Coordinates of C-alpha atoms and ligand atoms in Angstrom, one line a residue:
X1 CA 80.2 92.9 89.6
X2 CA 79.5 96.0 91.1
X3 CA 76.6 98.5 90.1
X4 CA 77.1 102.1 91.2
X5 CA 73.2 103.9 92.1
X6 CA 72.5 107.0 93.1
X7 CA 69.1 108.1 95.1
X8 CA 67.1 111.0 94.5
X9 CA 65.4 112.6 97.9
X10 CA 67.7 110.5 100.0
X11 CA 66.8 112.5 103.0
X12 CA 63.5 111.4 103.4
X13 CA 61.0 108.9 104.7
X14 CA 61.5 106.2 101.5
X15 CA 65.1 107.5 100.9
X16 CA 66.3 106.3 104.3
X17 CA 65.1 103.0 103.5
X18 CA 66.7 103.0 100.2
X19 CA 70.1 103.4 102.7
X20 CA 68.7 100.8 105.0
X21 CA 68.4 97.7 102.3
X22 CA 71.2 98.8 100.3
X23 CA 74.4 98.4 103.0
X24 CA 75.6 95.3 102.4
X25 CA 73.7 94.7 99.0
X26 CA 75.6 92.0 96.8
X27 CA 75.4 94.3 93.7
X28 CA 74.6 97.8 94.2
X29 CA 76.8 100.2 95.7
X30 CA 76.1 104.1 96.7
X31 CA 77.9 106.5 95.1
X32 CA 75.6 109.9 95.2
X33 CA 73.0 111.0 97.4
X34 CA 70.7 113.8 96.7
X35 CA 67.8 116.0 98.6
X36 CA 66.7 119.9 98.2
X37 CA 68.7 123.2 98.0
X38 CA 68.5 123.3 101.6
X39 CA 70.3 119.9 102.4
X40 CA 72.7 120.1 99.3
X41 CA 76.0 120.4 100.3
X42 CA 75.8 119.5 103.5
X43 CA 77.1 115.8 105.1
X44 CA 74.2 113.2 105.0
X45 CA 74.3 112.8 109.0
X46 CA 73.4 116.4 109.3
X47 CA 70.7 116.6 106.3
X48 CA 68.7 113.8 107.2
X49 CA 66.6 113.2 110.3
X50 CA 67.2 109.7 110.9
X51 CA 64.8 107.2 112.4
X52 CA 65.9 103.6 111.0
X53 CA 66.4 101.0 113.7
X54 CA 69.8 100.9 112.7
X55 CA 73.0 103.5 112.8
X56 CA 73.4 105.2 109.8
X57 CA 75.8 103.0 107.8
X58 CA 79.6 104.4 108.1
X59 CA 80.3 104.6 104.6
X60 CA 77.1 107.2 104.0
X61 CA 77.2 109.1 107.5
X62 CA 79.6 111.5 105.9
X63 CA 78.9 111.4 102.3
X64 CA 78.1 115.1 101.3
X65 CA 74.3 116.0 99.9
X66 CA 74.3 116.3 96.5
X67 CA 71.9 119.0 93.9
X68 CA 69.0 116.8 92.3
X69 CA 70.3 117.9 89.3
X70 CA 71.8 115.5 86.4
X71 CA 74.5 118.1 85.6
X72 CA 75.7 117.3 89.5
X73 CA 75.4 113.7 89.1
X74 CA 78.1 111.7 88.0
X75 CA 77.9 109.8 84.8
X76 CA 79.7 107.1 86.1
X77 CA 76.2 106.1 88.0
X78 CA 74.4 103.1 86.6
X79 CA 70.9 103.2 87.6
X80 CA 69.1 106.3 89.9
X81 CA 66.5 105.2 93.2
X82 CA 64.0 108.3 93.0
X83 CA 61.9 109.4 96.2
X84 CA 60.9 112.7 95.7
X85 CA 58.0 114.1 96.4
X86 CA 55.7 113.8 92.9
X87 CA 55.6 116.7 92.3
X88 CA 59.5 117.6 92.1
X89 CA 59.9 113.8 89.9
X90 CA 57.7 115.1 87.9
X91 CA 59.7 118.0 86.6
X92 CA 63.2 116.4 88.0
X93 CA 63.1 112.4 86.6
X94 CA 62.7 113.4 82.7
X95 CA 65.6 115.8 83.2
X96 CA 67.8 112.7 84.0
X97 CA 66.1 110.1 81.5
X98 CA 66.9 112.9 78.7
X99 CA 70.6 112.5 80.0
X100 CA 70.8 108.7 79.6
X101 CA 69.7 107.8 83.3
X102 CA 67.8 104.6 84.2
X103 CA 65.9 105.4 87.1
X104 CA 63.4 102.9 89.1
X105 CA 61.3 105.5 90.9
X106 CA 58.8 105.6 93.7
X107 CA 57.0 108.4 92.6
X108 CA 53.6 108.3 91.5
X109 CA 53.6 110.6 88.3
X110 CA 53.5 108.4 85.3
X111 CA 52.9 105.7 86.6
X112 CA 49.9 105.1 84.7
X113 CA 51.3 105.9 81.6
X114 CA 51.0 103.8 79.0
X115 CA 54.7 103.6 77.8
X116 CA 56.1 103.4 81.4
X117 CA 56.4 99.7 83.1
X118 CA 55.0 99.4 86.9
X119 CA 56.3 96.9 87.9
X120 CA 56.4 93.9 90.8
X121 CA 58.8 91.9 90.0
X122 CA 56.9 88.7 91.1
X123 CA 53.9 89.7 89.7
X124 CA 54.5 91.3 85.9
X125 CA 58.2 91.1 85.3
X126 CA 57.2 90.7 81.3
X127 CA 55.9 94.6 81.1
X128 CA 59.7 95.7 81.9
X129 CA 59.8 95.6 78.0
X130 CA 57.3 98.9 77.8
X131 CA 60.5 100.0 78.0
X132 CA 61.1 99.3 74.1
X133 CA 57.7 101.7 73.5
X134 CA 59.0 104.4 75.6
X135 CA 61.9 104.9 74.3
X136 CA 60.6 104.4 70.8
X137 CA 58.3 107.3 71.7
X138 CA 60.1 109.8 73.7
X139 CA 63.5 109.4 72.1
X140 CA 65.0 108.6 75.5
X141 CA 68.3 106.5 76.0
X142 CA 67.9 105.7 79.6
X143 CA 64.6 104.4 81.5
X144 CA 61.9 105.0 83.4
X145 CA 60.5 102.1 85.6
X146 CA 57.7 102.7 88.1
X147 CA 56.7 100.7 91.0
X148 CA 53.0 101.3 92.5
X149 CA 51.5 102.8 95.8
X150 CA 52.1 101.1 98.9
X151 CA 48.8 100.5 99.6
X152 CA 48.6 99.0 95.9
X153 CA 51.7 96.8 96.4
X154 CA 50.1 95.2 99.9
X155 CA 47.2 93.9 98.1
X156 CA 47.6 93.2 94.2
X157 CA 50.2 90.1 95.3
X158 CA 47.2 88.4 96.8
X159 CA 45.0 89.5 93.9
X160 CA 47.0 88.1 91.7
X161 CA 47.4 84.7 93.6
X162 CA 43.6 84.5 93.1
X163 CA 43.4 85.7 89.5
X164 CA 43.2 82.1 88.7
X165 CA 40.0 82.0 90.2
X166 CA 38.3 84.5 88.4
X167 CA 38.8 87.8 89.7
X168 CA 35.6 89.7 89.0
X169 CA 35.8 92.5 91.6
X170 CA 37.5 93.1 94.9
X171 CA 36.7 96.1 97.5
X172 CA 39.3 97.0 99.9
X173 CA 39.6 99.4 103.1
X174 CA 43.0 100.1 104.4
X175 CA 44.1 100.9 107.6
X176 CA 47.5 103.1 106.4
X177 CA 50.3 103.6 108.6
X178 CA 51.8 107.5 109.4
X179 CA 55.3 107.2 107.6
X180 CA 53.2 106.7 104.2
X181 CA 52.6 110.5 104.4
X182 CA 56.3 110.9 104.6
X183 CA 58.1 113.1 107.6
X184 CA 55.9 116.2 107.2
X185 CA 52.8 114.2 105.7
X186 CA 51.0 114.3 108.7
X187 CA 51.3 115.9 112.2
X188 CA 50.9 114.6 115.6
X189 CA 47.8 116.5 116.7
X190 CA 46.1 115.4 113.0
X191 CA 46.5 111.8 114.3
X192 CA 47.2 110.6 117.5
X193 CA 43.7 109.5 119.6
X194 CA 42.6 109.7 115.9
X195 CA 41.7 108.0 112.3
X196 CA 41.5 109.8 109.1
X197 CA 39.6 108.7 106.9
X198 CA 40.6 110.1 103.7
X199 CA 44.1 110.2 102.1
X200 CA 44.2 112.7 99.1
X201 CA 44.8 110.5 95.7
X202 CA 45.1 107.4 97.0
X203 CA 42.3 105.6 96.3
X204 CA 42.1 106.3 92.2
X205 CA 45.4 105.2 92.6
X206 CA 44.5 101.7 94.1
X207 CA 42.0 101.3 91.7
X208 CA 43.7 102.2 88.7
X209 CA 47.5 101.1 89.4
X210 CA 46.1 97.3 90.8
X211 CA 44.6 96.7 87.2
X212 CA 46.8 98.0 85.4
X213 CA 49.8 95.5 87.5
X214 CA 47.2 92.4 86.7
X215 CA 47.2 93.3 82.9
X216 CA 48.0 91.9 79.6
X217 CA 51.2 92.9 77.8
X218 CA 51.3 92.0 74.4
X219 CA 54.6 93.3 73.1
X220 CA 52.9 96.6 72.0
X221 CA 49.8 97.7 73.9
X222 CA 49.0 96.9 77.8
X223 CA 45.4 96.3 78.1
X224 CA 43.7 96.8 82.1
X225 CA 42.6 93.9 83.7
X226 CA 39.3 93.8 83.8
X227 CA 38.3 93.3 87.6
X228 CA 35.8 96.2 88.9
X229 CA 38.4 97.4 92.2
X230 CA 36.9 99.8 95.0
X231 CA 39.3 101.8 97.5
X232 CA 38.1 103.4 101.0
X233 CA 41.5 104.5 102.5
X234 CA 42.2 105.2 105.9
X235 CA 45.0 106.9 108.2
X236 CA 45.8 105.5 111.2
X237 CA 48.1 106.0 114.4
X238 CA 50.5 103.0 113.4
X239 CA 53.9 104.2 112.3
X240 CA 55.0 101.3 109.7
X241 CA 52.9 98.6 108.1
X242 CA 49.6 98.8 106.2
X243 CA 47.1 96.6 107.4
X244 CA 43.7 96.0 104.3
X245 CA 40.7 94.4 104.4
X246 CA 40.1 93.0 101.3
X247 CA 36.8 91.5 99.4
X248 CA 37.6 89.6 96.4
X249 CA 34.6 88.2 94.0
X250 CA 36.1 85.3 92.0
X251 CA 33.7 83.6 89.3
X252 CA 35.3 80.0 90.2
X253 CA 34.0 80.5 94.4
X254 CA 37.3 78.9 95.6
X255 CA 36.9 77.6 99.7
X256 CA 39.1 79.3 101.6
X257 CA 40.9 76.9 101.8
X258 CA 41.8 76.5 98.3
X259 CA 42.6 80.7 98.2
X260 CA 44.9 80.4 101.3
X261 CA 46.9 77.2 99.4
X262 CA 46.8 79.8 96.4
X263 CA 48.5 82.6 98.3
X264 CA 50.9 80.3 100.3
X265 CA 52.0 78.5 96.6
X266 CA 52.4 81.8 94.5
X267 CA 55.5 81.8 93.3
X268 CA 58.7 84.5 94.1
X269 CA 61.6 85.4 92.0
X270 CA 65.3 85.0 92.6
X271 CA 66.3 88.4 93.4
X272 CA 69.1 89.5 96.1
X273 CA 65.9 91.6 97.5
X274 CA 63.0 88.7 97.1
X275 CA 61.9 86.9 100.4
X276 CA 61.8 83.6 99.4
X277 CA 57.5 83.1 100.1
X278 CA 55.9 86.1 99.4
X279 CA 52.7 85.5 100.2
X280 CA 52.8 84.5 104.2
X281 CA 49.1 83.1 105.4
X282 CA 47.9 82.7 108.8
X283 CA 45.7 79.9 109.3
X284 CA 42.1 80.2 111.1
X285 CA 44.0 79.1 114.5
X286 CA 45.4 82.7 114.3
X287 CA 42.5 85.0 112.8
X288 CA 44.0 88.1 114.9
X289 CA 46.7 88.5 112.5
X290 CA 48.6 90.2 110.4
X291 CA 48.8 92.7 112.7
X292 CA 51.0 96.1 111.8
X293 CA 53.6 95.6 114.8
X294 CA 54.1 91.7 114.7
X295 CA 54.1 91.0 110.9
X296 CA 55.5 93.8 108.8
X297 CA 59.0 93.0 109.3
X298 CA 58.4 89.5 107.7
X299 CA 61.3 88.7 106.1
X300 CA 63.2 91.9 106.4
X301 CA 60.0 93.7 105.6
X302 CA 59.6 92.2 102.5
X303 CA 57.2 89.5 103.1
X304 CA 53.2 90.3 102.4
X305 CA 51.3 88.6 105.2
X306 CA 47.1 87.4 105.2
X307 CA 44.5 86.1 106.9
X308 CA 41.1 85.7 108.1
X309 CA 40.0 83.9 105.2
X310 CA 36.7 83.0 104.7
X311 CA 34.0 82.9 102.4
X312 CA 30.8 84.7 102.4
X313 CA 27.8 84.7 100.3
X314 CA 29.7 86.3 97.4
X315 CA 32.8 86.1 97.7
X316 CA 35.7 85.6 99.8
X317 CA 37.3 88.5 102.2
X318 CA 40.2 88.5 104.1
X319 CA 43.0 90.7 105.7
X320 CA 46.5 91.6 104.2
X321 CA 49.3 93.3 105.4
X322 CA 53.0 95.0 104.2
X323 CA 55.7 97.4 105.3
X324 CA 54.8 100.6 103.3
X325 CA 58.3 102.2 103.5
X326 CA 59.9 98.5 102.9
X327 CA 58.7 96.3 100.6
X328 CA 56.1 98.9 99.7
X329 CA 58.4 102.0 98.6
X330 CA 62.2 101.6 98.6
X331 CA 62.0 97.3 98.8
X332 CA 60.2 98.0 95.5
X333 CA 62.4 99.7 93.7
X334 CA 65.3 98.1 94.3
X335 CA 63.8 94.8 93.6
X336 CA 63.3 96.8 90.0
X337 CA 66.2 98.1 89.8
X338 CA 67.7 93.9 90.6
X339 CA 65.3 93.0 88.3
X340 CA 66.3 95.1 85.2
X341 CA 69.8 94.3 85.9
X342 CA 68.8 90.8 85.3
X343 CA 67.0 91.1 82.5
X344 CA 70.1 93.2 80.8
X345 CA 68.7 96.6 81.1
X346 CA 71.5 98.1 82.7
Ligands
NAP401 P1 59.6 112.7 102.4 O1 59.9 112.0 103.6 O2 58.9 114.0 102.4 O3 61.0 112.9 101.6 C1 61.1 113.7 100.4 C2 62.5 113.7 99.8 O4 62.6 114.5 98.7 C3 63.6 114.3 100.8 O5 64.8 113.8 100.6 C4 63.6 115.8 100.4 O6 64.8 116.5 100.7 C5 63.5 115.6 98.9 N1 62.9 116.8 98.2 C6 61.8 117.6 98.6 N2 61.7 118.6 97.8 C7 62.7 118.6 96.9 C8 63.1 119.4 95.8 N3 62.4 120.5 95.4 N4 64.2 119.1 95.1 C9 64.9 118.0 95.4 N5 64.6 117.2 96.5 C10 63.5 117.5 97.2 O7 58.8 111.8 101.4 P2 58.7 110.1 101.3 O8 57.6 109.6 102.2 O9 60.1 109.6 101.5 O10 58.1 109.9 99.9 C11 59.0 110.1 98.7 C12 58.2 109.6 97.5 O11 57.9 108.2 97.6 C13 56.8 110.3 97.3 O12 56.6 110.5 95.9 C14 55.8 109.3 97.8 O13 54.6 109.5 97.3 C15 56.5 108.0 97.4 N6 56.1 106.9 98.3 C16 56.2 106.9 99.6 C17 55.8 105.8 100.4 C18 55.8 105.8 101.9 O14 55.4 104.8 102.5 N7 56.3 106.9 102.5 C19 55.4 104.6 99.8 C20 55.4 104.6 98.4 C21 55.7 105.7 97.7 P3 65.0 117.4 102.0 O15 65.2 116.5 103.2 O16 66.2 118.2 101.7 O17 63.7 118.2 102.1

């Protein structure tokens, strides 16, 4: 079976990615590629500054830039990656759900709205069926799924691996690669010999998107979790791979022992795009890692990696790391978009 996608802001940081995983997927198959006026038209080897490890892939290199526009998108395309800057999806993604699209976006409009599923597939595959709500209430025949910030998507699978402890509050401070800012997000000058230590947005969106992943979904409603979470977020000179330090107050006061056989045990999903463990923990023979350069490209990026557990006086802390452009941005979406095919959404 073969599932034709398109993706929206192909040109970019996330949308290279999307390019990246996709050659050679079992299922999905590109058939349209699309960027701003300025790259429309032109072939994709020319509109996009590539920086993947790997050559373009032969079948895309020459495939011409398409209009984000649904009237210039083929109707023939099954499901829709979208990386566009926020602001564009904003306008741009309900223009293609009113035409019947299913799109799986990156984007971080809507994502907390209460009829739209943010999803991780390992983590809350159950709120795909928002979908049912939102197209009850905005009349729309395709769908719009979400999946969360990549700082949010590095941390929440360990949260939720220790949810059955208790989880009462967790504070976090991330150490955020360069490529989450996208090409033009920040310059060299802003950040070389340097660390920044405030990213506009994204620490409401760790503390609102993480709760709202660990919640209840009862078939109408999705309630928050409850957990108190505090952000500090940081920019620093790394290219690829966030790196968080994460406090987590659990009312059971697991040993870190028992939270490191939590994390190792939590359990994946059989998708094409799933790493088989998702939850990687280095023990305390190791406590210098995750580190950015060794450990984001853990299973084709995929992978989260921990460590440093241990337990302090009220709680436990301990580090976390995962590819922001992989497993935190286009990873995540396709593992959506390979989840709502298996679930019969497409
Ligand atoms: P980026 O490198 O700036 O790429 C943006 C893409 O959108 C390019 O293809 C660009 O095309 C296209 N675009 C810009 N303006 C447009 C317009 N008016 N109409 C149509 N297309 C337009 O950004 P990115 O880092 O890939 O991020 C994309 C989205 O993913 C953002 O919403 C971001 O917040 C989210 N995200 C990023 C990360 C990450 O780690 N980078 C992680 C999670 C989520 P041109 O090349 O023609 O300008």
């Amino acid at each position: 079976m073969t599932v034709q996608v398109g993706i929206l802001g192909a040109t970019g940081a996330v949308g290279q990615r999307f390019i990246q995983l996709l050659d050679g997927h079992p299922t999905f198959e590109i058939a349209a590629l699309t960027a701003s006026e300025s790259s429309a038209g032109h072939p994709y080897r020319e509109a996009a500054k590539w920086r993947a490890d790997s050559p373009i892939p032969d079948a895309i290199a020459g495939m011409e830039v398409g209009k984000t526009d649904p009237d210039h998108v083929s109707d023939d395309i099954d499901l829709l990656f979208s990386s566009l800057p926020s602001g564009v999806a904003s306008e741009v993604e309900p223009a293609f759900l009113d035409a019947g699209y299913v799109v799986s976006s990156n984007s971080s409009n809507d994502r907390m709205a209460d009829d739209v599923p943010l999803t991780i597939p390992e983590i809350n595959p159950g709120h795909l069926d928002l979908i049912e709500v939102q197209r009850d209430n905005r009349g729309w025949d395709g769908a719009l799924i979400k999946n969360p910030n990549c700082s949010t998507i590095t941390m929440v699978p360990t949260l939720a691996a220790l949810d059955e402890f208790g989880l009462e509050r967790t504070d976090v401070t991330t150490l955020q690669a360069v490529s989450g800012a996208g090409y033009s997000g920040v310059t060299s000058m802003e950040i070389i010999d340097n660390a920044i230590p405030h990213i506009g947005g994204e620490e409401a969106k760790m503390e609102t998107e993480s709760r709202k992943l660990l919640g209840e979904f009862d078939g109408a409603e999705l309630s928050l979790h409850d957990a108190e979470v505090n952000a500090s977020c940081n920019r620093i000179p790394t290219v690829d791979g966030h790196l968080e330090s994460v406090f987590a107050d659990l009312a059971d006061d697991p040993s870190p022992a028992e939270a490191r056989q939590a994390m190792e045990s939590f359990p994946g999903v059989d998708l094409p795009s799933a790493p088989e463990q998702l939850i990687h923990v280095f023990g305390d023979d190791q406590p210098d890692r995750p580190q950015p350069r060794l450990d984001r490209n853990r299973d084709d990026g995929m992978a989260i990696s921990a460590g440093g557990v241990q337990a302090t006086e009220s709680g436990l802390k301990y580090n976390c790391l995962a590819h922001n452009t992989l497993r935190g941005a286009a990873g995540a979406s396709i593992l959506n978009g390979e989840l709502l095919l298996e679930e019969g959404w497409l």
